[in-house]
Protein backbone atom coordinates (compact mmCIF):
# COMPACT_ATOMS: atom_id res chain seq x y z
CA MET A 1 110.59 179.42 129.44
CA PRO A 2 111.92 175.82 129.82
CA GLU A 3 109.93 172.94 128.43
CA ARG A 4 108.09 171.11 131.16
CA LEU A 5 106.78 167.64 131.71
CA LYS A 6 103.45 166.59 130.27
CA THR A 7 100.38 166.16 132.41
CA TYR A 8 99.86 162.42 132.51
CA PRO A 9 96.95 160.24 133.60
CA THR A 10 96.85 159.63 137.34
CA GLN A 11 97.48 155.91 137.03
CA ARG A 12 100.37 155.72 134.56
CA LEU A 13 103.48 157.58 133.44
CA ASN A 14 104.64 157.09 129.87
CA GLY A 15 107.41 154.57 129.35
CA LEU A 16 107.94 153.45 132.94
CA ASP A 17 106.14 150.11 132.48
CA GLY A 18 108.34 149.45 129.46
CA LEU A 19 111.49 150.36 131.37
CA ARG A 20 110.49 148.06 134.22
CA ALA A 21 109.86 145.22 131.77
CA ILE A 22 113.20 145.72 129.99
CA ALA A 23 115.07 145.67 133.30
CA ILE A 24 113.36 142.44 134.33
CA MET A 25 114.03 140.75 130.97
CA ILE A 26 117.73 141.64 131.16
CA LEU A 27 117.83 140.22 134.69
CA VAL A 28 116.30 136.96 133.45
CA TRP A 29 118.95 136.71 130.73
CA GLY A 30 121.69 137.54 133.22
CA HIS A 31 120.53 134.75 135.53
CA CYS A 32 120.31 132.36 132.56
CA SER A 33 124.00 132.96 131.95
CA GLN A 34 125.06 132.32 135.57
CA ASN A 35 126.17 128.83 136.52
CA THR A 36 124.57 129.36 139.92
CA PHE A 37 121.23 128.67 138.25
CA ILE A 38 122.15 126.92 134.97
CA SER A 39 125.03 124.53 135.58
CA ILE A 40 126.35 124.63 132.01
CA ALA A 41 126.22 128.40 131.70
CA ASP A 42 129.84 129.05 132.67
CA SER A 43 131.13 126.95 129.76
CA THR A 44 129.47 128.98 127.02
CA ILE A 45 130.78 132.08 125.25
CA TYR A 46 127.20 133.27 125.01
CA SER A 47 126.92 134.12 128.69
CA ILE A 48 126.96 137.79 129.70
CA ALA A 49 127.59 139.68 132.89
CA LEU A 50 124.49 140.38 134.97
CA PRO A 51 123.73 144.10 134.51
CA GLY A 52 123.67 145.41 138.06
CA GLY A 53 121.98 148.58 136.92
CA CYS A 54 118.69 146.74 136.38
CA LEU A 55 118.00 146.36 140.09
CA THR A 56 118.97 149.96 140.75
CA ILE A 57 116.48 151.06 138.10
CA LEU A 58 113.78 149.01 139.84
CA PHE A 59 114.67 150.53 143.22
CA PHE A 60 114.70 154.03 141.73
CA LEU A 61 111.34 153.45 139.99
CA SER A 62 109.74 152.34 143.26
CA GLY A 63 110.86 155.53 144.97
CA PHE A 64 110.01 157.70 141.96
CA LEU A 65 106.40 156.47 141.76
CA ALA A 66 106.02 156.79 145.53
CA GLY A 67 107.22 160.40 145.39
CA TYR A 68 105.19 161.28 142.31
CA PHE A 69 101.92 159.93 143.75
CA ALA A 70 102.67 160.70 147.41
CA ASP A 71 99.67 162.97 147.96
CA LYS A 72 97.22 160.51 146.45
CA ASN A 73 98.55 157.31 147.98
CA CYS A 74 99.22 158.65 151.47
CA SER A 75 95.82 160.26 151.94
CA ASN A 76 94.52 156.99 153.40
CA ILE A 77 97.34 155.02 155.04
CA LYS A 78 95.23 151.95 155.84
CA SER A 79 94.08 151.66 152.24
CA TYR A 80 97.65 152.25 151.05
CA TYR A 81 98.99 149.36 153.13
CA LYS A 82 96.24 147.05 151.87
CA LYS A 83 97.04 147.84 148.28
CA ILE A 84 100.78 147.33 148.79
CA ALA A 85 100.18 143.99 150.52
CA ILE A 86 97.93 142.77 147.70
CA ARG A 87 100.44 143.82 145.07
CA LEU A 88 103.58 142.39 146.66
CA LEU A 89 102.79 139.54 149.05
CA PRO A 90 100.40 136.97 147.45
CA THR A 91 102.76 136.06 144.59
CA TYR A 92 105.74 136.07 146.95
CA TYR A 93 104.26 133.63 149.45
CA LEU A 94 102.67 131.47 146.75
CA TYR A 95 106.12 131.08 145.19
CA ILE A 96 107.63 130.23 148.59
CA LEU A 97 104.97 127.56 149.15
CA ILE A 98 105.04 125.93 145.70
CA VAL A 99 108.85 125.81 145.53
CA ALA A 100 109.00 124.33 149.05
CA LEU A 101 106.57 121.57 148.03
CA ILE A 102 108.53 120.80 144.86
CA TYR A 103 111.83 120.63 146.72
CA LEU A 104 110.24 118.42 149.34
CA LEU A 105 109.94 115.80 146.59
CA ILE A 106 113.36 116.41 144.97
CA PHE A 107 115.96 117.92 147.34
CA PRO A 108 114.52 118.04 150.89
CA PRO A 109 117.55 119.56 152.65
CA GLU A 110 117.81 122.44 150.17
CA VAL A 111 114.75 124.33 151.39
CA PHE A 112 113.57 122.88 154.68
CA ASN A 113 116.03 124.28 157.21
CA GLU A 114 116.18 127.11 159.75
CA ARG A 115 116.91 129.69 157.04
CA LEU A 116 113.42 129.25 155.57
CA TRP A 117 112.00 131.33 158.43
CA TYR A 118 114.01 134.32 157.25
CA TYR A 119 112.22 134.24 153.92
CA ILE A 120 108.85 133.92 155.63
CA VAL A 121 109.45 136.69 158.18
CA THR A 122 112.17 139.04 156.81
CA LEU A 123 111.57 138.42 153.08
CA GLY A 124 115.10 137.25 152.40
CA ILE A 125 117.38 140.20 153.12
CA ILE A 126 119.14 138.61 156.11
CA PRO A 127 120.25 135.32 154.48
CA PHE A 128 121.33 137.26 151.39
CA SER A 129 123.42 139.71 153.41
CA SER A 130 124.99 136.87 155.37
CA SER A 131 125.78 134.92 152.14
CA ASN A 132 123.68 132.07 153.47
CA GLY A 133 120.65 132.11 151.19
CA ILE A 134 118.51 129.25 149.93
CA LEU A 135 119.11 128.84 146.19
CA PRO A 136 115.54 129.00 144.80
CA TYR A 137 114.80 131.98 147.07
CA VAL A 138 118.11 133.82 146.87
CA HIS A 139 116.82 136.59 144.57
CA LEU A 140 113.92 137.48 146.87
CA TRP A 141 116.06 139.78 149.04
CA PHE A 142 115.04 142.58 146.66
CA ILE A 143 111.45 142.40 147.94
CA SER A 144 112.36 143.10 151.55
CA SER A 145 113.84 146.54 150.79
CA ILE A 146 110.76 147.53 148.81
CA VAL A 147 108.31 146.28 151.46
CA VAL A 148 110.11 148.04 154.32
CA PHE A 149 110.25 151.24 152.28
CA TYR A 150 106.51 151.11 151.55
CA LEU A 151 105.81 150.48 155.22
CA ILE A 152 107.59 153.63 156.36
CA PHE A 153 106.86 155.87 153.36
CA PRO A 154 103.40 157.19 154.40
CA ILE A 155 104.80 158.19 157.79
CA PHE A 156 107.86 159.71 156.13
CA ALA A 157 105.68 161.64 153.67
CA LYS A 158 103.43 163.03 156.41
CA LEU A 159 106.40 164.13 158.52
CA SER A 160 108.03 165.76 155.49
CA LYS A 161 104.82 167.63 154.60
CA ASN A 162 105.66 170.03 151.77
CA HIS A 163 109.40 169.36 151.88
CA ILE A 164 109.44 165.75 150.69
CA SER A 165 112.00 166.37 147.92
CA ILE A 166 114.48 167.97 150.34
CA THR A 167 114.02 165.41 153.11
CA SER A 168 114.30 162.56 150.58
CA LEU A 169 117.56 163.99 149.27
CA LEU A 170 118.81 164.22 152.85
CA MET A 171 117.87 160.58 153.47
CA CYS A 172 119.69 159.60 150.29
CA CYS A 173 122.85 161.30 151.55
CA VAL A 174 122.53 159.70 155.00
CA PHE A 175 122.34 156.17 153.58
CA PHE A 176 125.13 156.84 151.09
CA PHE A 177 127.54 158.08 153.77
CA ALA A 178 126.53 155.19 156.05
CA LYS A 179 127.43 152.75 153.30
CA VAL A 180 130.77 154.40 152.55
CA THR A 181 131.63 154.53 156.26
CA LEU A 182 130.86 150.85 156.73
CA TYR A 183 132.89 149.98 153.64
CA HIS A 184 136.02 151.73 154.91
CA TYR A 185 135.81 150.96 158.63
CA VAL A 186 134.04 147.59 158.80
CA GLY A 187 134.70 145.97 155.43
CA LYS A 188 132.69 145.04 152.35
CA GLU A 189 132.45 141.37 153.29
CA THR A 190 130.61 142.05 156.55
CA MET A 191 126.89 141.57 156.95
CA ALA A 192 126.43 145.18 158.10
CA TYR A 193 127.87 146.60 154.89
CA ARG A 194 126.08 144.10 152.65
CA LEU A 195 122.79 144.83 154.39
CA VAL A 196 123.06 148.59 153.78
CA ALA A 197 124.52 148.26 150.28
CA ALA A 198 122.00 145.65 149.09
CA SER A 199 119.02 147.58 150.41
CA GLN A 200 119.90 150.53 148.11
CA TRP A 201 117.82 152.92 150.16
CA GLU A 202 119.84 155.85 148.87
CA CYS A 203 118.58 154.96 145.38
CA ILE A 204 114.99 154.61 146.57
CA PHE A 205 114.98 157.95 148.37
CA MET A 206 116.63 159.68 145.44
CA GLY A 207 113.76 158.27 143.40
CA VAL A 208 111.30 159.82 145.86
CA CYS A 209 113.07 163.17 145.54
CA TRP A 210 113.08 163.06 141.75
CA GLY A 211 109.46 161.88 141.58
CA SER A 212 108.36 164.73 143.80
CA LEU A 213 110.25 167.23 141.63
CA ALA A 214 108.73 165.74 138.47
CA LYS A 215 105.21 165.97 139.91
CA ASN A 216 105.79 169.65 140.63
CA LYS A 217 107.14 170.17 137.08
CA ASN A 218 110.57 171.21 138.29
CA SER A 219 112.68 172.78 135.53
CA ILE A 220 115.73 170.64 136.40
CA VAL A 221 113.82 167.45 135.68
CA SER A 222 112.58 168.96 132.40
CA LYS A 223 116.07 170.01 131.30
CA VAL A 224 117.54 166.56 132.01
CA GLY A 225 114.65 164.77 130.31
CA ASN A 226 114.59 166.98 127.22
CA ASN A 227 118.35 166.78 126.65
CA ARG A 228 118.66 164.09 124.00
CA PHE A 229 122.42 163.76 124.40
CA ILE A 230 121.99 162.89 128.10
CA THR A 231 119.25 160.40 127.20
CA LEU A 232 121.37 158.69 124.52
CA ILE A 233 124.46 158.44 126.74
CA SER A 234 122.36 157.10 129.65
CA TRP A 235 120.84 154.31 127.55
CA CYS A 236 124.27 153.34 126.18
CA LEU A 237 125.73 153.19 129.68
CA PHE A 238 122.75 151.15 130.88
CA LEU A 239 123.08 148.60 128.07
CA PHE A 240 126.84 148.13 128.45
CA SER A 241 127.51 148.87 132.12
CA GLY A 242 127.00 145.26 133.18
CA LEU A 243 130.06 144.24 131.19
CA TYR A 244 132.33 146.70 132.98
CA ALA A 245 130.74 146.97 136.41
CA THR A 246 133.97 145.92 138.16
CA TRP A 247 135.68 149.05 136.86
CA ILE A 248 133.52 151.11 139.20
CA PRO A 249 134.49 151.11 142.93
CA ALA A 250 131.97 149.10 144.98
CA PRO A 251 130.82 151.97 147.26
CA LEU A 252 130.00 154.11 144.19
CA ARG A 253 128.54 151.46 141.88
CA ASN A 254 124.92 151.90 142.92
CA GLU A 255 125.24 155.67 142.63
CA PHE A 256 126.65 155.30 139.11
CA TYR A 257 123.60 153.25 138.15
CA LEU A 258 121.39 155.71 140.02
CA VAL A 259 122.47 158.59 137.77
CA ILE A 260 121.73 156.41 134.73
CA ALA A 261 118.28 155.51 136.09
CA LEU A 262 117.48 159.14 136.89
CA SER A 263 118.44 160.27 133.38
CA ILE A 264 116.55 157.48 131.61
CA VAL A 265 113.36 158.01 133.60
CA SER A 266 113.51 161.75 132.99
CA GLY A 267 113.87 161.14 129.27
CA LEU A 268 110.95 158.72 129.12
CA ILE A 269 108.47 161.10 130.75
CA SER A 270 109.73 164.21 128.97
CA GLN A 271 107.79 166.21 126.42
CA ASN A 272 110.23 165.37 123.63
CA ALA A 273 111.15 161.79 124.48
CA LEU A 274 113.94 160.46 122.27
CA ILE A 275 113.12 156.83 123.08
CA LYS A 276 109.50 155.74 123.51
CA ILE A 277 108.52 152.38 124.98
CA GLU A 278 104.85 153.02 125.52
CA ASN A 279 102.25 150.70 123.98
CA LYS A 280 99.89 147.90 125.02
CA PHE A 281 102.65 145.28 124.94
CA TRP A 282 104.99 147.23 127.22
CA ASN A 283 102.14 148.17 129.53
CA PHE A 284 101.18 144.50 129.83
CA MET A 285 104.77 143.41 130.46
CA GLY A 286 105.23 146.15 133.04
CA ASP A 287 102.08 145.09 134.86
CA ILE A 288 103.31 141.50 135.30
CA SER A 289 107.05 142.26 135.61
CA TYR A 290 107.04 141.93 139.41
CA ASN A 291 105.55 138.44 139.14
CA ILE A 292 108.10 137.53 136.45
CA PHE A 293 110.88 138.54 138.82
CA ILE A 294 109.47 136.40 141.63
CA ILE A 295 108.93 133.31 139.49
CA HIS A 296 111.82 133.14 137.02
CA ILE A 297 114.52 131.65 139.29
CA GLY A 298 112.31 128.66 140.08
CA ILE A 299 111.81 128.09 136.35
CA LEU A 300 115.55 128.31 135.70
CA LEU A 301 116.28 125.72 138.37
CA LEU A 302 113.68 123.35 136.92
CA ILE A 303 115.30 123.76 133.49
CA ASP A 304 118.69 123.04 135.02
CA TYR A 305 117.29 119.93 136.72
CA THR A 306 115.94 118.77 133.35
CA ILE A 307 119.33 119.38 131.68
CA ASP A 308 121.09 117.34 134.36
CA THR A 309 118.51 114.56 134.10
CA LEU A 310 118.99 114.37 130.32
CA SER A 311 122.80 114.50 130.78
CA ILE A 312 123.16 117.44 128.40
CA ILE A 313 126.71 118.78 128.57
CA GLN A 314 127.29 120.20 125.09
CA VAL A 315 126.69 123.94 124.94
CA SER A 316 125.60 125.68 121.77
CA LEU A 317 123.99 128.93 120.75
CA PRO A 318 120.65 127.22 119.99
CA LEU A 319 120.67 125.65 123.47
CA SER A 320 121.42 129.01 125.11
CA ILE A 321 118.59 130.63 123.16
CA ALA A 322 116.25 127.74 124.01
CA ILE A 323 117.00 128.06 127.73
CA TYR A 324 116.33 131.79 127.74
CA THR A 325 113.22 131.51 125.55
CA THR A 326 111.76 128.73 127.68
CA ALA A 327 112.54 130.47 130.98
CA THR A 328 111.15 133.77 129.74
CA GLY A 329 108.05 132.27 128.12
CA VAL A 330 107.08 130.11 131.09
CA SER A 331 107.77 132.95 133.54
CA ILE A 332 105.57 135.34 131.53
CA LEU A 333 102.76 132.78 131.34
CA LEU A 334 102.82 132.02 135.06
CA ALA A 335 103.19 135.72 135.90
CA TRP A 336 100.10 136.52 133.82
CA LEU A 337 98.13 133.68 135.42
CA THR A 338 99.00 134.75 138.95
CA SER A 339 98.19 138.36 138.10
CA LYS A 340 94.85 137.42 136.52
CA TYR A 341 93.67 134.82 139.02
CA ILE A 342 95.29 135.97 142.27
CA ASN A 343 96.15 139.68 142.28
CA ALA A 344 93.26 140.90 140.13
CA PRO A 345 90.41 139.15 142.02
CA ILE A 346 91.66 140.45 145.38
CA THR A 347 92.03 143.95 143.95
CA SER A 348 88.54 143.79 142.43
CA ALA A 349 87.11 142.70 145.76
CA LEU A 350 88.62 145.75 147.42
CA ARG A 351 87.39 148.06 144.69
CA SER A 352 83.88 146.74 145.16
CA LYS A 353 84.14 148.09 148.70
CA GLU A 354 84.95 151.52 147.24
CA ILE A 355 88.61 151.48 148.10
CA PRO A 356 90.44 153.72 145.56
CA SER A 357 92.73 151.96 143.10
CA THR A 358 96.48 152.34 143.53
CA ALA A 359 99.11 153.92 141.38
CA ILE A 360 101.72 151.53 142.75
CA LYS A 361 103.01 149.21 140.08
């Protein structure tokens, strides 16, 4: 009889908050080492490649949690949409507003142009796909894929009924073949290809499939998660894949990271987890990781502005560490404040009206 997954509390799965936090922290470091955001970054040997697998892990986790908690979250669609909006939109639009006001005082043309409407209405995916983004908002394209997915997921789940794992796998294949077709017949530099590739819907729907299988204690999920060799190899590939991402053909890169994400998540929730990242610290960091992602680019650009103002041109290891530590620390502080004083009060107000709490992270 194969070992199966544990029965976990309704609101949390072991290790997933920690994995989300690790992915976000690596993204912050990757952006710290890019001269797009820190002008002196390209002249230091301490910069690293941005691990592309981090975003795929976040996409996969969103789909996985949606699939795992599909029955609970889709029982009341109106309540589900309210909870998603409260979780995702207040911090997003607060960041848009505050950054716009700051840039109004410093670099007016940078933010206030016709492209700003795309971030207000489409949440950034269109300017990103057209390579015409606004610098302090350029990372926000990630949010649009998640929001659109959450909008259609309750309808998708109800139509799928008891076959959500199969229909999700089918959707994953559809989006994968659409991406490959666009790559070969339209070109990777076109907006159509970039729109499909950046959205990573094949990764999200594979997450839904795997989450549904995990919820039903499928033996395949158990075998992958309990295989310590698979877990070890997956973590090694995750940690080092960013350095060699260009070795993987572009149409298959997301799928390569998808397999890594699937294996790591399976290992974290397995009965005999080799790597455990479950404690109060990781749970806290996972809870505020979304807000960290929203905020951190604005902090990096303010640090870069300060460096330029002080005419700092000499790069050193202490300076690189100071930039990352400052960006991370300030982002965590602001993320906690927005979570405590914006997200939490709105959520509490809804709970007082007897709206069930959400499992969406």
